[in-house]
PDB file of C-alpha atoms in Angstrom:
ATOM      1  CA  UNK R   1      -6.697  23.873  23.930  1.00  0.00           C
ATOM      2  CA  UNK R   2      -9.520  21.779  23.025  1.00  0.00           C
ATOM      3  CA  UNK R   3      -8.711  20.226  19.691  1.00  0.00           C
ATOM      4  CA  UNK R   4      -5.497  18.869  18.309  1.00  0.00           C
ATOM      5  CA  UNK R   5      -4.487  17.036  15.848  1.00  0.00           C
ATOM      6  CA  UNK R   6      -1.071  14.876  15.398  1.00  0.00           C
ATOM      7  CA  UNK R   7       0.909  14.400  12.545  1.00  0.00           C
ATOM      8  CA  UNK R   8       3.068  11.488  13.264  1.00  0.00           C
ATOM      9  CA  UNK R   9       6.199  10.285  11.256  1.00  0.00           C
ATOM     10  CA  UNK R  10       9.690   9.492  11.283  1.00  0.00           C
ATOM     11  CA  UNK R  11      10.701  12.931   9.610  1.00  0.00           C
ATOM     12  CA  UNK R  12      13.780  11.567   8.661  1.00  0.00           C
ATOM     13  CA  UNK R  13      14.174  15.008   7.906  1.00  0.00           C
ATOM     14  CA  UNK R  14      10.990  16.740   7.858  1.00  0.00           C
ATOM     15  CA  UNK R  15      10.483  18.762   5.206  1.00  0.00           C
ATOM     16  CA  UNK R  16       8.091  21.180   3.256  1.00  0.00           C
ATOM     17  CA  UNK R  17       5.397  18.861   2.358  1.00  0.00           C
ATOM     18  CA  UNK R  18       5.112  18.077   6.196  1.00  0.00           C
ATOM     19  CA  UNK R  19       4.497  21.292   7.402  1.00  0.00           C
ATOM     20  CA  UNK R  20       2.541  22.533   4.934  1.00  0.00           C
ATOM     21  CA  UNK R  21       0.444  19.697   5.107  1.00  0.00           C
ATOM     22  CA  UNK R  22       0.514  20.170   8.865  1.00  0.00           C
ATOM     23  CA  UNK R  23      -0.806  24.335   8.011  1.00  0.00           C
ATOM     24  CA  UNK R  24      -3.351  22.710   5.898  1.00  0.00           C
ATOM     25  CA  UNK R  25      -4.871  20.476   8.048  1.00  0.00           C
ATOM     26  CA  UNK R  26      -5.106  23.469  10.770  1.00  0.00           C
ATOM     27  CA  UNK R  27      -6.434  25.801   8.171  1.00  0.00           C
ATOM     28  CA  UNK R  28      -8.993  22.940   6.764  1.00  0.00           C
ATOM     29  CA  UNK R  29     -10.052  21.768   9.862  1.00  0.00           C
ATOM     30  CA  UNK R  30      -9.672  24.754  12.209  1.00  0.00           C
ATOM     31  CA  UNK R  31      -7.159  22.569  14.837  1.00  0.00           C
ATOM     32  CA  UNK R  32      -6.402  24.771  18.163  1.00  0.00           C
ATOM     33  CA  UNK R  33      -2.592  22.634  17.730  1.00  0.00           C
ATOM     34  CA  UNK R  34      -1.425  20.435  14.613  1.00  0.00           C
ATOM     35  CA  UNK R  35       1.821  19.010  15.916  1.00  0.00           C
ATOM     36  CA  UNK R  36       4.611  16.881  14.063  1.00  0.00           C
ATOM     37  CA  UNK R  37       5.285  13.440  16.049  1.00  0.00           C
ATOM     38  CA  UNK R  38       8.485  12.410  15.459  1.00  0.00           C
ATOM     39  CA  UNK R  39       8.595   8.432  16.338  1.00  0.00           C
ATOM     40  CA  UNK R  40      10.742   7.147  18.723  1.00  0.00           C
ATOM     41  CA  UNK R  41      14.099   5.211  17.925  1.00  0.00           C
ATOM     42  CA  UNK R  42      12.411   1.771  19.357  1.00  0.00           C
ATOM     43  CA  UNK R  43       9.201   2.429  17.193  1.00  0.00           C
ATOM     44  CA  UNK R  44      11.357   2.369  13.843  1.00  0.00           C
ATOM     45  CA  UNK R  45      13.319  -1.056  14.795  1.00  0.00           C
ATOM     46  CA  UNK R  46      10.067  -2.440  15.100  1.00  0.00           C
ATOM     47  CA  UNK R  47       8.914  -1.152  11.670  1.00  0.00           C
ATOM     48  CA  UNK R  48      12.402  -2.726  10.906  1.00  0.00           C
ATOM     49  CA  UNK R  49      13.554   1.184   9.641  1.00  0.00           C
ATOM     50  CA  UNK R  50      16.925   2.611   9.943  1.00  0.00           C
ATOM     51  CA  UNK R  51      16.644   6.167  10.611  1.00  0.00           C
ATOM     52  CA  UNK R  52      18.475   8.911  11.894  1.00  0.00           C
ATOM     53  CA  UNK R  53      19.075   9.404  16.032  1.00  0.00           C
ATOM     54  CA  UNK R  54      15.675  10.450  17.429  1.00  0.00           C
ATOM     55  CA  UNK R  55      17.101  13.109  19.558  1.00  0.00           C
ATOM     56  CA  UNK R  56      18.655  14.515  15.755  1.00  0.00           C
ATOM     57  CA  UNK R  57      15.187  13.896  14.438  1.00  0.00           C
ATOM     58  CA  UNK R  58      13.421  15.786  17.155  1.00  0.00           C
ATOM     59  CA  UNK R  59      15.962  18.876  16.689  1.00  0.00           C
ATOM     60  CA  UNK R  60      15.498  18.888  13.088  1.00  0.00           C
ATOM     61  CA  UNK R  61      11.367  18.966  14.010  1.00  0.00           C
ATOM     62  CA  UNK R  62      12.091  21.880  16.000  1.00  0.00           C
ATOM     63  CA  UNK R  63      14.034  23.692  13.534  1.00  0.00           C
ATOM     64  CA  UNK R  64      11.371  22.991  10.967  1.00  0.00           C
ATOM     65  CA  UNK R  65       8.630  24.291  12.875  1.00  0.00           C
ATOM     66  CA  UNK R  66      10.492  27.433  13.610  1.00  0.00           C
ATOM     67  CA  UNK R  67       9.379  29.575  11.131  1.00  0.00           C
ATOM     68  CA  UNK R  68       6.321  27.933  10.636  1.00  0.00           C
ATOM     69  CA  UNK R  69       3.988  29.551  13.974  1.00  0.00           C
ATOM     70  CA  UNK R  70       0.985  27.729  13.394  1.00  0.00           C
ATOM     71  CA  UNK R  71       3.065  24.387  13.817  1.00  0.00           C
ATOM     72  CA  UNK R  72       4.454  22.742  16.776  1.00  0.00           C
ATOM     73  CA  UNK R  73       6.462  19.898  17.968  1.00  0.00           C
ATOM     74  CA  UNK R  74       5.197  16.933  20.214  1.00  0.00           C
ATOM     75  CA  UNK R  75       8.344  15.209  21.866  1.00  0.00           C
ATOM     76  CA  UNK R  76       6.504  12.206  23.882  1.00  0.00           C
ATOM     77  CA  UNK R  77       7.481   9.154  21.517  1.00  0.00           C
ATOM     78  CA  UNK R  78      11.032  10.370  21.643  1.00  0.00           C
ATOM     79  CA  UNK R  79      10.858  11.237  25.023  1.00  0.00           C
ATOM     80  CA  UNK R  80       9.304   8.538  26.673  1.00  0.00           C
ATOM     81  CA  UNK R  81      10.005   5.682  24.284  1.00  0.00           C
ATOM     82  CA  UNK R  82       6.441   4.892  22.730  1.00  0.00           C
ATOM     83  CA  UNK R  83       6.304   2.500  20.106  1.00  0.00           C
ATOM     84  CA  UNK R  84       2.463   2.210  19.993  1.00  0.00           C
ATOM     85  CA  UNK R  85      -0.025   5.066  18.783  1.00  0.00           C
ATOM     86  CA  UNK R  86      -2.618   4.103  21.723  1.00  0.00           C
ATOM     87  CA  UNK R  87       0.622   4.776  24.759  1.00  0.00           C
ATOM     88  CA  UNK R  88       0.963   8.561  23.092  1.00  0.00           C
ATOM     89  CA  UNK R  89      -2.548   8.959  23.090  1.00  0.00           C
ATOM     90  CA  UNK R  90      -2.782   8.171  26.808  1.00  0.00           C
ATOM     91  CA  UNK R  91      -0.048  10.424  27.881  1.00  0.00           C
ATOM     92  CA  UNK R  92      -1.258  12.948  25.433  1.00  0.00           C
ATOM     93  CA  UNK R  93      -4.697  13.004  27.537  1.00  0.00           C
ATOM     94  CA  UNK R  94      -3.108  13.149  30.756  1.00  0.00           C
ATOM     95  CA  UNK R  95      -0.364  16.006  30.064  1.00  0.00           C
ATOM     96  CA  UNK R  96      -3.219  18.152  28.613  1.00  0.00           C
ATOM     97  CA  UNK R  97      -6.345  17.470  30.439  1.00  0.00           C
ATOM     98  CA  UNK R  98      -8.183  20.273  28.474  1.00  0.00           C
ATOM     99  CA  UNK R  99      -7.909  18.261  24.995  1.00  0.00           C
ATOM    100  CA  UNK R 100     -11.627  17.954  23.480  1.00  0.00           C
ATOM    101  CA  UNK R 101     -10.600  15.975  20.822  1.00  0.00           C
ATOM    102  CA  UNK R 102      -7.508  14.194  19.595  1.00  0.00           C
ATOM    103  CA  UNK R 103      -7.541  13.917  15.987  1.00  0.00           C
ATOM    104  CA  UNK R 104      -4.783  11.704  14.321  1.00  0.00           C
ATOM    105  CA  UNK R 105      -3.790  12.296  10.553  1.00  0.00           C
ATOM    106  CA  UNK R 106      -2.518   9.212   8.459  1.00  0.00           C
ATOM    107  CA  UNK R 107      -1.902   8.739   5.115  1.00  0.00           C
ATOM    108  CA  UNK R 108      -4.153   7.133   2.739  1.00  0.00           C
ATOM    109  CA  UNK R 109      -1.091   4.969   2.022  1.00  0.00           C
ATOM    110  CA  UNK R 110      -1.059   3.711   5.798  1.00  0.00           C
ATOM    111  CA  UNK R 111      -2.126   0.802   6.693  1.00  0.00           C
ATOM    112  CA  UNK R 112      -4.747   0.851   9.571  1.00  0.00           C
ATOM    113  CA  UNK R 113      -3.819  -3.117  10.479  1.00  0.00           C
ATOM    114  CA  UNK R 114      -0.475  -2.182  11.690  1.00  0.00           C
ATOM    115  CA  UNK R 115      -2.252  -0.588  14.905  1.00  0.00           C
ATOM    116  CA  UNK R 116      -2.352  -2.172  17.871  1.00  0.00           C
ATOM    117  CA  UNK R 117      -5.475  -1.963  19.850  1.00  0.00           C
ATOM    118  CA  UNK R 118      -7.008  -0.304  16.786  1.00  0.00           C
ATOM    119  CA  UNK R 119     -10.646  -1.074  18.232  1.00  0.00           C
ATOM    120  CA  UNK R 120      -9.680   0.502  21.117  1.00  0.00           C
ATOM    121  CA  UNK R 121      -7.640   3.693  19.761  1.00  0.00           C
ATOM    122  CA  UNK R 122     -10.902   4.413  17.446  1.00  0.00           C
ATOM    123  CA  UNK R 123     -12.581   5.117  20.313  1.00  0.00           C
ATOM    124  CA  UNK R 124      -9.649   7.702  22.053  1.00  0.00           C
ATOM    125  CA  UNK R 125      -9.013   9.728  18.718  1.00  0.00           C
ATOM    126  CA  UNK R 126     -10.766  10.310  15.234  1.00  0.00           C
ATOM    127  CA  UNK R 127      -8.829  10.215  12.403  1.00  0.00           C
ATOM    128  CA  UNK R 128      -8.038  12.108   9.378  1.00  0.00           C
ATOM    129  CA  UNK R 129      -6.800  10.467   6.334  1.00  0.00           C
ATOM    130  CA  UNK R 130      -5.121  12.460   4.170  1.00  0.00           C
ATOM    131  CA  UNK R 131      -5.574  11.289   0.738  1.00  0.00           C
ATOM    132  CA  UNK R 132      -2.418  11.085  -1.719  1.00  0.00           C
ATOM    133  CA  UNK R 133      -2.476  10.195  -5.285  1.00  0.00           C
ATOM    134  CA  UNK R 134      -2.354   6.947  -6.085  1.00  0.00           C
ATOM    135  CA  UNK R 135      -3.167   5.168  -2.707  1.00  0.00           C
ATOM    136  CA  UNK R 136      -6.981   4.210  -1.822  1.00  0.00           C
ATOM    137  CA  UNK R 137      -7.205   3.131   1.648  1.00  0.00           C
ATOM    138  CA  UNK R 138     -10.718   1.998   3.457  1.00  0.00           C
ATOM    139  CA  UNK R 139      -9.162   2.834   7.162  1.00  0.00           C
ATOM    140  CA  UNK R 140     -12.295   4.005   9.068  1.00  0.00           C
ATOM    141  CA  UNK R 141     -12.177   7.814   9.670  1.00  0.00           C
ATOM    142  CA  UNK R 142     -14.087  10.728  10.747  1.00  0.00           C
ATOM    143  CA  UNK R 143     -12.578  13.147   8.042  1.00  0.00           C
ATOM    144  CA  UNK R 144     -11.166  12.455   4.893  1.00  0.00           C
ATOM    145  CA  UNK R 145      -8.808  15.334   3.171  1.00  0.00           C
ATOM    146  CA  UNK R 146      -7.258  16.210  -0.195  1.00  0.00           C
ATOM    147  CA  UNK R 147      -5.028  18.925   0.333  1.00  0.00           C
ATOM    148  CA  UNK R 148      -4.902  21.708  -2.171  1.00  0.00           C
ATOM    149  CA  UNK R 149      -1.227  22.169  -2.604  1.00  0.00           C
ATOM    150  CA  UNK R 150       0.390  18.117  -3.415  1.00  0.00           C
ATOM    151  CA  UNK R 151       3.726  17.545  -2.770  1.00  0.00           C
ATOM    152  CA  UNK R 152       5.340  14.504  -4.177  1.00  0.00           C
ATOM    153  CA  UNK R 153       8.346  14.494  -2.589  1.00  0.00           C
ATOM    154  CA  UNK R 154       9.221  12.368   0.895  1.00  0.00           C
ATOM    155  CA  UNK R 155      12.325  12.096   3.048  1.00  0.00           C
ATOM    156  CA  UNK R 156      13.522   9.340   1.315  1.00  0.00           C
ATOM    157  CA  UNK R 157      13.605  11.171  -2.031  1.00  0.00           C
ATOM    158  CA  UNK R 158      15.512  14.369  -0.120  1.00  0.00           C
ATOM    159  CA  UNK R 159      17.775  11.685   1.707  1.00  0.00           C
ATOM    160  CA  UNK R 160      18.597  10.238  -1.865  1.00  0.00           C
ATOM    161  CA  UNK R 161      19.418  13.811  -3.500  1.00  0.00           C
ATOM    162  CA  UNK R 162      21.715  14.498  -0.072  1.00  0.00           C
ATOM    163  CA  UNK R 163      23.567  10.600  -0.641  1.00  0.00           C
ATOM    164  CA  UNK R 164      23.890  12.069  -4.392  1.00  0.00           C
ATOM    165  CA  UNK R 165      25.221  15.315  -3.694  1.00  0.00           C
ATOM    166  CA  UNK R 166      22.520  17.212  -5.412  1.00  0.00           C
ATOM    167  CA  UNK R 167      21.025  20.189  -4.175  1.00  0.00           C
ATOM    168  CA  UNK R 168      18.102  20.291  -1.875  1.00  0.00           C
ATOM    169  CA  UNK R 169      17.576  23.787  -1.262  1.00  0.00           C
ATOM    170  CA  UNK R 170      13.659  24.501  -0.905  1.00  0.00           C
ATOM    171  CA  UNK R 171      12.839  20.978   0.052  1.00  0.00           C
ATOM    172  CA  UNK R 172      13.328  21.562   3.228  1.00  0.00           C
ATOM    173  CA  UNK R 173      13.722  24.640   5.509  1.00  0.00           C
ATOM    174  CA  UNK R 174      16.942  25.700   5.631  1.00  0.00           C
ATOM    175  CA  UNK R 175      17.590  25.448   9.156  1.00  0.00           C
ATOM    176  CA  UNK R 176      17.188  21.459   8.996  1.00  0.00           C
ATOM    177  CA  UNK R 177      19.215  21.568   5.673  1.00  0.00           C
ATOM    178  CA  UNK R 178      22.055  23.223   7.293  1.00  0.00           C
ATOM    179  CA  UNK R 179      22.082  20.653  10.502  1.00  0.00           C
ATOM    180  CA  UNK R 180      21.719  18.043   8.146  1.00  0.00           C
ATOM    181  CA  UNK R 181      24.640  18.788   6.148  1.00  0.00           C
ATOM    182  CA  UNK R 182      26.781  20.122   8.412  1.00  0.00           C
ATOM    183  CA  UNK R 183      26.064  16.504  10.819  1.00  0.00           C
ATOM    184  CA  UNK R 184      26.553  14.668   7.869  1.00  0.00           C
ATOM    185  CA  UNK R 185      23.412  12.737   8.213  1.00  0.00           C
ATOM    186  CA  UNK R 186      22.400  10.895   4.888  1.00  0.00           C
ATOM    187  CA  UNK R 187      25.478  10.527   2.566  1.00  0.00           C
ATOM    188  CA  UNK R 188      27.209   7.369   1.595  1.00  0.00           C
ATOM    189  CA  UNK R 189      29.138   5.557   4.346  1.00  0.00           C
TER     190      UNK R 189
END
């Protein structure tokens, strides 16, 4: 393995639009691994986010990737706790000493402030912003990406639909749909 690239998130669930973005950026940028990050549980009370268990989340990432072979799952936020991008990169480099290259994707919506130790994290990984419609963002990267297929939706939208009781087949696989449902994650308490 000598370059990967990590697709971090709360995936709160993940859905389509994650791992198809996650096959696009392999296919675009010819990864060896793209890998959905699921954050950890002490990463989203920092953000000040209320999100589903992150052992839930990570089984739902699983799920997801499942028919999706080009795609994996990195558990080390979840696992270990991480709240900042720059502790996952450093375990990342010592659980696969091979890794060439770490490549990061963010959002052109994200903001690059919100790092900490950015100056020092530029020089561990390059990033790859992945441009969305309607969000310009000057976060120094190596790679900048439209993706040819645009999906609008986000976990909060699906979330939404599930609190609603509307249907939600197709916007995510159905293997996370099912869990979801049948856990009763998202609807009105």
């Amino acid at each position: 393995m000598t370059k990967i690239c990590i697709l971090g998130g709360s995936f709160d669930p993940p859905h389509m639009g994650h791992l198809w973005m996650a096959r696009l950026l392999k296919e675009q940028f010819s990864f060896d691994v793209v890998s959905l990050l699921p954050c950890s549980d002490k990463a989203a009370v920092m953000w000040g986010k209320t999100l589903t268990d992150g052992e839930k989340r990570l089984l739902m990432c699983y799920q997801a990737v499942k028919d999706f072979y080009d795609v994996t799952v990195e558990d080390a936020d979840i696992r270990h706790d991480f709240i900042y991008t720059y502790e996952t990169v450093d375990f990342l480099r010592q659980k696969y000493p091979a890794i060439h290259q770490i490549w990061w994707a963010v959002g052109s919506d994200w903001d690059h402030t919100t790092f900490k130790n950015f100056e020092q994290l530029q020089k561990q990984v390059a990033f790859v912003r992945i441009e969305r419609p309607g969000h310009i963002n000057d976060i120094p990267v190596g790679m900048s990406f439209t993706p040819e297929i645009q999906f609008l939706m986000s976990s909060s939208d699906i979330r939404k639909r599930i609190r609603e009781n509307k249907d939600v087949t197709g916007l995510m696989p159905h293997k996370v749909a099912d869990y979801a449902l049948s856990g009763g994650f998202y609807v009105k308490t």
